[in-house]
Amino acid sequence: MSHNRQWFSFRNEAGQTPELFIYDDIDDWWGVSAQSVVDQIRAMDAPEINVRINCRGGMVFEGIAIYNALRLHKANVHISIEGLAASIASVIAMAGDSVTIAENAMMMIHNPYGWATGDAESMRKTAEVMDKIADSIAVSYTARTGKSIDELKALMDAETWFTAQEALDMGLVDQIDEPVKAAACFDLSRFTNAPDGFGQPPENRQEQVQEEPPASAHETPEINAVAIAALCNEAGYPEKTEAFLRDKLTEDEVKNRLATFGEIKNLCVTARQADKAQGFIQANKSVDDVRNALFDLLTSDDEPINNTLSPNQQGLPKTSVAIDTQAIYRKRNGA
């Protein structure tokens, strides 16, 4: 049984560019799997694909397979780093024909991690494999930056973190985008040189030396794009992320909207019209709108009954004869 989570979605609506969201770890069991990506894009006949990344990395070979699938696709692939592209996720980012990074996002490159058991010879063989993997990863960086293998491997040895400007200066990205109002919200304790505070939710960050003034009632609440994307993915509606962000919905508003979607689905199932639910949701119908539409749908074929006519005149079937209680009594007493 597969345990892959729905961490991405492709949107193929008319006039819109398909989008791939990588907002989870690269993992063929609990997160992003290469097979899922390949299955989605294999037959895609789109001129462009947008890939949006906020990922701390994961399994090396799964990531390399995703890199190759995107790199070899005939579509023009645009990569947008929206929070973090670390470890193997930074390699996936190199698959873009163009790569942009949010002003407040980061990239990280390092040597691959691995585990070994057995005798000294087994561990030496594992180390040799890890060196070869590191070489293959370095090649993906050199292809974009034009830097030498030795220069990139030195940066990987040091586990190097790049700000948006540093990534641009290095040639890892082509352009810096407007900052994204989002926290990376990742546990980065497994890395050696992760910047202090980056990747932690706001309540876990160190307090600033100078406290910010309280927000006024007229200020727009900060939108946590990563948290909203996670809510949409968990509820099974990742394609709604962009619309919610565009409408500047808060997390509570998104939760309410997703709860509405669930209520709409339940109404449609109850009315035996489950196939109608997605259309209602895509059209942003309210629960009352859906309830009225289902009522109209279910009663559209009903013919009114004229109560002034007898059953024969209405063409209705005759009712059965009333129960003869005396006959039942006689039969029970053997009469």
PDB file of N, CA and C in Angstrom, residues 77-144:
ATOM      1  N   VAL A  77      10.409  24.882 -18.052  1.00  0.00           N
ATOM      2  CA  VAL A  77      10.189  24.712 -16.622  1.00  0.00           C
ATOM      3  C   VAL A  77      10.712  25.934 -15.870  1.00  0.00           C
ATOM      4  N   HIS A  78       9.823  26.568 -15.091  1.00  0.00           N
ATOM      5  CA  HIS A  78      10.228  27.697 -14.252  1.00  0.00           C
ATOM      6  C   HIS A  78      10.166  27.276 -12.793  1.00  0.00           C
ATOM      7  N   ILE A  79      11.285  27.430 -12.079  1.00  0.00           N
ATOM      8  CA  ILE A  79      11.373  27.085 -10.670  1.00  0.00           C
ATOM      9  C   ILE A  79      11.261  28.354  -9.837  1.00  0.00           C
ATOM     10  N   SER A  80      10.430  28.303  -8.798  1.00  0.00           N
ATOM     11  CA  SER A  80      10.290  29.420  -7.867  1.00  0.00           C
ATOM     12  C   SER A  80      10.559  28.904  -6.457  1.00  0.00           C
ATOM     13  N   ILE A  81      11.639  29.380  -5.835  1.00  0.00           N
ATOM     14  CA  ILE A  81      11.977  28.993  -4.461  1.00  0.00           C
ATOM     15  C   ILE A  81      11.266  29.964  -3.530  1.00  0.00           C
ATOM     16  N   GLU A  82      10.280  29.463  -2.787  1.00  0.00           N
ATOM     17  CA  GLU A  82       9.401  30.343  -2.016  1.00  0.00           C
ATOM     18  C   GLU A  82       9.731  30.386  -0.532  1.00  0.00           C
ATOM     19  N   GLY A  83      10.513  29.443  -0.042  1.00  0.00           N
ATOM     20  CA  GLY A  83      10.878  29.432   1.368  1.00  0.00           C
ATOM     21  C   GLY A  83      12.280  28.895   1.548  1.00  0.00           C
ATOM     22  N   LEU A  84      12.445  27.617   1.244  1.00  0.00           N
ATOM     23  CA  LEU A  84      13.730  26.951   1.406  1.00  0.00           C
ATOM     24  C   LEU A  84      13.899  25.900   0.321  1.00  0.00           C
ATOM     25  N   ALA A  85      15.083  25.862  -0.274  1.00  0.00           N
ATOM     26  CA  ALA A  85      15.469  24.776  -1.175  1.00  0.00           C
ATOM     27  C   ALA A  85      16.789  24.250  -0.648  1.00  0.00           C
ATOM     28  N   ALA A  86      16.729  23.235   0.210  1.00  0.00           N
ATOM     29  CA  ALA A  86      17.921  22.714   0.881  1.00  0.00           C
ATOM     30  C   ALA A  86      18.222  21.305   0.410  1.00  0.00           C
ATOM     31  N   SER A  87      19.518  20.954   0.498  1.00  0.00           N
ATOM     32  CA  SER A  87      19.948  19.595   0.219  1.00  0.00           C
ATOM     33  C   SER A  87      19.508  19.173  -1.199  1.00  0.00           C
ATOM     34  N   ILE A  88      18.837  18.029  -1.327  1.00  0.00           N
ATOM     35  CA  ILE A  88      18.470  17.544  -2.662  1.00  0.00           C
ATOM     36  C   ILE A  88      17.408  18.425  -3.315  1.00  0.00           C
ATOM     37  N   ALA A  89      16.663  19.212  -2.523  1.00  0.00           N
ATOM     38  CA  ALA A  89      15.690  20.144  -3.108  1.00  0.00           C
ATOM     39  C   ALA A  89      16.401  21.240  -3.895  1.00  0.00           C
ATOM     40  N   SER A  90      17.621  21.601  -3.487  1.00  0.00           N
ATOM     41  CA  SER A  90      18.387  22.593  -4.245  1.00  0.00           C
ATOM     42  C   SER A  90      18.823  22.026  -5.585  1.00  0.00           C
ATOM     43  N   VAL A  91      19.019  20.704  -5.641  1.00  0.00           N
ATOM     44  CA  VAL A  91      19.350  20.057  -6.919  1.00  0.00           C
ATOM     45  C   VAL A  91      18.139  20.093  -7.847  1.00  0.00           C
ATOM     46  N   ILE A  92      16.968  19.800  -7.314  1.00  0.00           N
ATOM     47  CA  ILE A  92      15.747  19.868  -8.122  1.00  0.00           C
ATOM     48  C   ILE A  92      15.580  21.263  -8.703  1.00  0.00           C
ATOM     49  N   ALA A  93      15.924  22.280  -7.913  1.00  0.00           N
ATOM     50  CA  ALA A  93      15.795  23.658  -8.389  1.00  0.00           C
ATOM     51  C   ALA A  93      16.655  23.911  -9.613  1.00  0.00           C
ATOM     52  N   MET A  94      17.758  23.178  -9.733  1.00  0.00           N
ATOM     53  CA  MET A  94      18.654  23.373 -10.877  1.00  0.00           C
ATOM     54  C   MET A  94      18.059  22.862 -12.186  1.00  0.00           C
ATOM     55  N   ALA A  95      16.909  22.174 -12.112  1.00  0.00           N
ATOM     56  CA  ALA A  95      16.272  21.650 -13.323  1.00  0.00           C
ATOM     57  C   ALA A  95      15.535  22.722 -14.102  1.00  0.00           C
ATOM     58  N   GLY A  96      15.375  23.889 -13.524  1.00  0.00           N
ATOM     59  CA  GLY A  96      14.587  24.925 -14.178  1.00  0.00           C
ATOM     60  C   GLY A  96      15.292  25.555 -15.369  1.00  0.00           C
ATOM     61  N   ASP A  97      14.519  25.843 -16.404  1.00  0.00           N
ATOM     62  CA  ASP A  97      15.048  26.672 -17.487  1.00  0.00           C
ATOM     63  C   ASP A  97      15.258  28.090 -16.976  1.00  0.00           C
ATOM     64  N   SER A  98      14.471  28.458 -15.969  1.00  0.00           N
ATOM     65  CA  SER A  98      14.669  29.706 -15.247  1.00  0.00           C
ATOM     66  C   SER A  98      14.383  29.430 -13.782  1.00  0.00           C
ATOM     67  N   VAL A  99      15.125  30.128 -12.898  1.00  0.00           N
ATOM     68  CA  VAL A  99      14.986  29.909 -11.461  1.00  0.00           C
ATOM     69  C   VAL A  99      14.929  31.264 -10.770  1.00  0.00           C
ATOM     70  N   THR A 100      13.888  31.459  -9.956  1.00  0.00           N
ATOM     71  CA  THR A 100      13.789  32.669  -9.144  1.00  0.00           C
ATOM     72  C   THR A 100      13.701  32.280  -7.683  1.00  0.00           C
ATOM     73  N   ILE A 101      14.019  33.227  -6.812  1.00  0.00           N
ATOM     74  CA  ILE A 101      13.984  32.980  -5.372  1.00  0.00           C
ATOM     75  C   ILE A 101      13.370  34.185  -4.682  1.00  0.00           C
ATOM     76  N   ALA A 102      12.517  33.939  -3.708  1.00  0.00           N
ATOM     77  CA  ALA A 102      11.930  35.029  -2.942  1.00  0.00           C
ATOM     78  C   ALA A 102      13.030  35.731  -2.154  1.00  0.00           C
ATOM     79  N   GLU A 103      12.860  37.011  -1.942  1.00  0.00           N
ATOM     80  CA  GLU A 103      13.901  37.812  -1.288  1.00  0.00           C
ATOM     81  C   GLU A 103      14.241  37.305   0.110  1.00  0.00           C
ATOM     82  N   ASN A 104      13.257  36.702   0.789  1.00  0.00           N
ATOM     83  CA  ASN A 104      13.492  36.212   2.137  1.00  0.00           C
ATOM     84  C   ASN A 104      13.662  34.694   2.199  1.00  0.00           C
ATOM     85  N   ALA A 105      13.868  34.042   1.063  1.00  0.00           N
ATOM     86  CA  ALA A 105      14.075  32.596   1.014  1.00  0.00           C
ATOM     87  C   ALA A 105      15.568  32.272   1.058  1.00  0.00           C
ATOM     88  N   MET A 106      15.892  30.983   1.160  1.00  0.00           N
ATOM     89  CA  MET A 106      17.286  30.561   1.233  1.00  0.00           C
ATOM     90  C   MET A 106      17.496  29.266   0.453  1.00  0.00           C
ATOM     91  N   MET A 107      18.771  29.022   0.114  1.00  0.00           N
ATOM     92  CA  MET A 107      19.189  27.752  -0.474  1.00  0.00           C
ATOM     93  C   MET A 107      20.320  27.179   0.376  1.00  0.00           C
ATOM     94  N   MET A 108      20.460  25.846   0.340  1.00  0.00           N
ATOM     95  CA  MET A 108      21.565  25.208   1.048  1.00  0.00           C
ATOM     96  C   MET A 108      22.063  24.026   0.232  1.00  0.00           C
ATOM     97  N   ILE A 109      23.392  23.911   0.125  1.00  0.00           N
ATOM     98  CA  ILE A 109      23.990  22.758  -0.543  1.00  0.00           C
ATOM     99  C   ILE A 109      24.962  22.091   0.425  1.00  0.00           C
ATOM    100  N   HIS A 110      25.024  20.776   0.367  1.00  0.00           N
ATOM    101  CA  HIS A 110      25.947  20.037   1.235  1.00  0.00           C
ATOM    102  C   HIS A 110      26.191  18.659   0.649  1.00  0.00           C
ATOM    103  N   ASN A 111      27.090  17.912   1.280  1.00  0.00           N
ATOM    104  CA  ASN A 111      27.368  16.553   0.850  1.00  0.00           C
ATOM    105  C   ASN A 111      26.228  15.629   1.265  1.00  0.00           C
ATOM    106  N   PRO A 112      25.986  14.584   0.505  1.00  0.00           N
ATOM    107  CA  PRO A 112      24.908  13.656   0.875  1.00  0.00           C
ATOM    108  C   PRO A 112      25.225  12.919   2.162  1.00  0.00           C
ATOM    109  N   TYR A 113      24.168  12.601   2.904  1.00  0.00           N
ATOM    110  CA  TYR A 113      24.307  11.802   4.118  1.00  0.00           C
ATOM    111  C   TYR A 113      24.020  10.341   3.782  1.00  0.00           C
ATOM    112  N   GLY A 114      24.603   9.442   4.574  1.00  0.00           N
ATOM    113  CA  GLY A 114      24.336   8.024   4.375  1.00  0.00           C
ATOM    114  C   GLY A 114      24.627   7.249   5.642  1.00  0.00           C
ATOM    115  N   TRP A 115      24.245   5.992   5.641  1.00  0.00           N
ATOM    116  CA  TRP A 115      24.474   5.116   6.785  1.00  0.00           C
ATOM    117  C   TRP A 115      25.149   3.841   6.298  1.00  0.00           C
ATOM    118  N   ALA A 116      25.991   3.274   7.154  1.00  0.00           N
ATOM    119  CA  ALA A 116      26.704   2.056   6.781  1.00  0.00           C
ATOM    120  C   ALA A 116      26.756   1.113   7.971  1.00  0.00           C
ATOM    121  N   THR A 117      26.658  -0.175   7.696  1.00  0.00           N
ATOM    122  CA  THR A 117      26.827  -1.197   8.716  1.00  0.00           C
ATOM    123  C   THR A 117      27.758  -2.270   8.162  1.00  0.00           C
ATOM    124  N   GLY A 118      28.366  -3.016   9.043  1.00  0.00           N
ATOM    125  CA  GLY A 118      29.234  -4.082   8.591  1.00  0.00           C
ATOM    126  C   GLY A 118      30.687  -3.830   8.937  1.00  0.00           C
ATOM    127  N   ASP A 119      31.556  -4.544   8.245  1.00  0.00           N
ATOM    128  CA  ASP A 119      32.977  -4.437   8.545  1.00  0.00           C
ATOM    129  C   ASP A 119      33.590  -3.217   7.862  1.00  0.00           C
ATOM    130  N   ALA A 120      34.881  -3.039   8.043  1.00  0.00           N
ATOM    131  CA  ALA A 120      35.587  -1.871   7.515  1.00  0.00           C
ATOM    132  C   ALA A 120      35.488  -1.804   6.002  1.00  0.00           C
ATOM    133  N   GLU A 121      35.550  -2.947   5.350  1.00  0.00           N
ATOM    134  CA  GLU A 121      35.483  -2.954   3.889  1.00  0.00           C
ATOM    135  C   GLU A 121      34.118  -2.476   3.400  1.00  0.00           C
ATOM    136  N   SER A 122      33.068  -2.891   4.086  1.00  0.00           N
ATOM    137  CA  SER A 122      31.726  -2.450   3.709  1.00  0.00           C
ATOM    138  C   SER A 122      31.597  -0.943   3.869  1.00  0.00           C
ATOM    139  N   MET A 123      32.174  -0.417   4.933  1.00  0.00           N
ATOM    140  CA  MET A 123      32.090   1.019   5.161  1.00  0.00           C
ATOM    141  C   MET A 123      32.922   1.801   4.154  1.00  0.00           C
ATOM    142  N   ARG A 124      34.056   1.230   3.741  1.00  0.00           N
ATOM    143  CA  ARG A 124      34.856   1.890   2.698  1.00  0.00           C
ATOM    144  C   ARG A 124      34.083   1.960   1.388  1.00  0.00           C
ATOM    145  N   LYS A 125      33.370   0.878   1.063  1.00  0.00           N
ATOM    146  CA  LYS A 125      32.574   0.869  -0.165  1.00  0.00           C
ATOM    147  C   LYS A 125      31.449   1.901  -0.093  1.00  0.00           C
ATOM    148  N   THR A 126      30.819   2.016   1.078  1.00  0.00           N
ATOM    149  CA  THR A 126      29.766   3.023   1.244  1.00  0.00           C
ATOM    150  C   THR A 126      30.327   4.423   1.061  1.00  0.00           C
ATOM    151  N   ALA A 127      31.505   4.664   1.611  1.00  0.00           N
ATOM    152  CA  ALA A 127      32.132   5.976   1.469  1.00  0.00           C
ATOM    153  C   ALA A 127      32.429   6.282   0.003  1.00  0.00           C
ATOM    154  N   GLU A 128      32.863   5.281  -0.750  1.00  0.00           N
ATOM    155  CA  GLU A 128      33.132   5.490  -2.172  1.00  0.00           C
ATOM    156  C   GLU A 128      31.857   5.839  -2.929  1.00  0.00           C
ATOM    157  N   VAL A 129      30.763   5.160  -2.576  1.00  0.00           N
ATOM    158  CA  VAL A 129      29.483   5.465  -3.214  1.00  0.00           C
ATOM    159  C   VAL A 129      29.054   6.887  -2.887  1.00  0.00           C
ATOM    160  N   MET A 130      29.233   7.298  -1.627  1.00  0.00           N
ATOM    161  CA  MET A 130      28.847   8.647  -1.230  1.00  0.00           C
ATOM    162  C   MET A 130      29.658   9.692  -1.991  1.00  0.00           C
ATOM    163  N   ASP A 131      30.936   9.414  -2.237  1.00  0.00           N
ATOM    164  CA  ASP A 131      31.766  10.342  -3.012  1.00  0.00           C
ATOM    165  C   ASP A 131      31.240  10.480  -4.435  1.00  0.00           C
ATOM    166  N   LYS A 132      30.837   9.365  -5.010  1.00  0.00           N
ATOM    167  CA  LYS A 132      30.306   9.410  -6.376  1.00  0.00           C
ATOM    168  C   LYS A 132      28.988  10.178  -6.435  1.00  0.00           C
ATOM    169  N   ILE A 133      28.154   9.989  -5.412  1.00  0.00           N
ATOM    170  CA  ILE A 133      26.894  10.727  -5.362  1.00  0.00           C
ATOM    171  C   ILE A 133      27.176  12.219  -5.249  1.00  0.00           C
ATOM    172  N   ALA A 134      28.136  12.585  -4.416  1.00  0.00           N
ATOM    173  CA  ALA A 134      28.500  13.994  -4.262  1.00  0.00           C
ATOM    174  C   ALA A 134      28.963  14.583  -5.594  1.00  0.00           C
ATOM    175  N   ASP A 135      29.732  13.814  -6.349  1.00  0.00           N
ATOM    176  CA  ASP A 135      30.182  14.289  -7.662  1.00  0.00           C
ATOM    177  C   ASP A 135      28.996  14.546  -8.594  1.00  0.00           C
ATOM    178  N   SER A 136      28.028  13.628  -8.593  1.00  0.00           N
ATOM    179  CA  SER A 136      26.875  13.780  -9.492  1.00  0.00           C
ATOM    180  C   SER A 136      26.041  14.984  -9.098  1.00  0.00           C
ATOM    181  N   ILE A 137      25.934  15.255  -7.781  1.00  0.00           N
ATOM    182  CA  ILE A 137      25.196  16.417  -7.327  1.00  0.00           C
ATOM    183  C   ILE A 137      25.910  17.697  -7.735  1.00  0.00           C
ATOM    184  N   ALA A 138      27.224  17.709  -7.567  1.00  0.00           N
ATOM    185  CA  ALA A 138      28.002  18.901  -7.918  1.00  0.00           C
ATOM    186  C   ALA A 138      27.846  19.255  -9.387  1.00  0.00           C
ATOM    187  N   VAL A 139      27.711  18.245 -10.241  1.00  0.00           N
ATOM    188  CA  VAL A 139      27.552  18.495 -11.679  1.00  0.00           C
ATOM    189  C   VAL A 139      26.304  19.317 -11.953  1.00  0.00           C
ATOM    190  N   SER A 140      25.215  19.063 -11.210  1.00  0.00           N
ATOM    191  CA  SER A 140      23.975  19.809 -11.456  1.00  0.00           C
ATOM    192  C   SER A 140      24.163  21.288 -11.117  1.00  0.00           C
ATOM    193  N   TYR A 141      24.987  21.587 -10.108  1.00  0.00           N
ATOM    194  CA  TYR A 141      25.251  22.989  -9.767  1.00  0.00           C
ATOM    195  C   TYR A 141      26.163  23.658 -10.795  1.00  0.00           C
ATOM    196  N   THR A 142      27.167  22.918 -11.240  1.00  0.00           N
ATOM    197  CA  THR A 142      28.116  23.515 -12.192  1.00  0.00           C
ATOM    198  C   THR A 142      27.441  23.810 -13.525  1.00  0.00           C
ATOM    199  N   ALA A 143      26.457  22.977 -13.899  1.00  0.00           N
ATOM    200  CA  ALA A 143      25.769  23.184 -15.173  1.00  0.00           C
ATOM    201  C   ALA A 143      25.085  24.543 -15.215  1.00  0.00           C
ATOM    202  N   ARG A 144      24.612  25.016 -14.075  1.00  0.00           N
ATOM    203  CA  ARG A 144      23.924  26.311 -14.045  1.00  0.00           C
ATOM    204  C   ARG A 144      24.878  27.450 -13.732  1.00  0.00           C
TER     205      ARG A 144
END
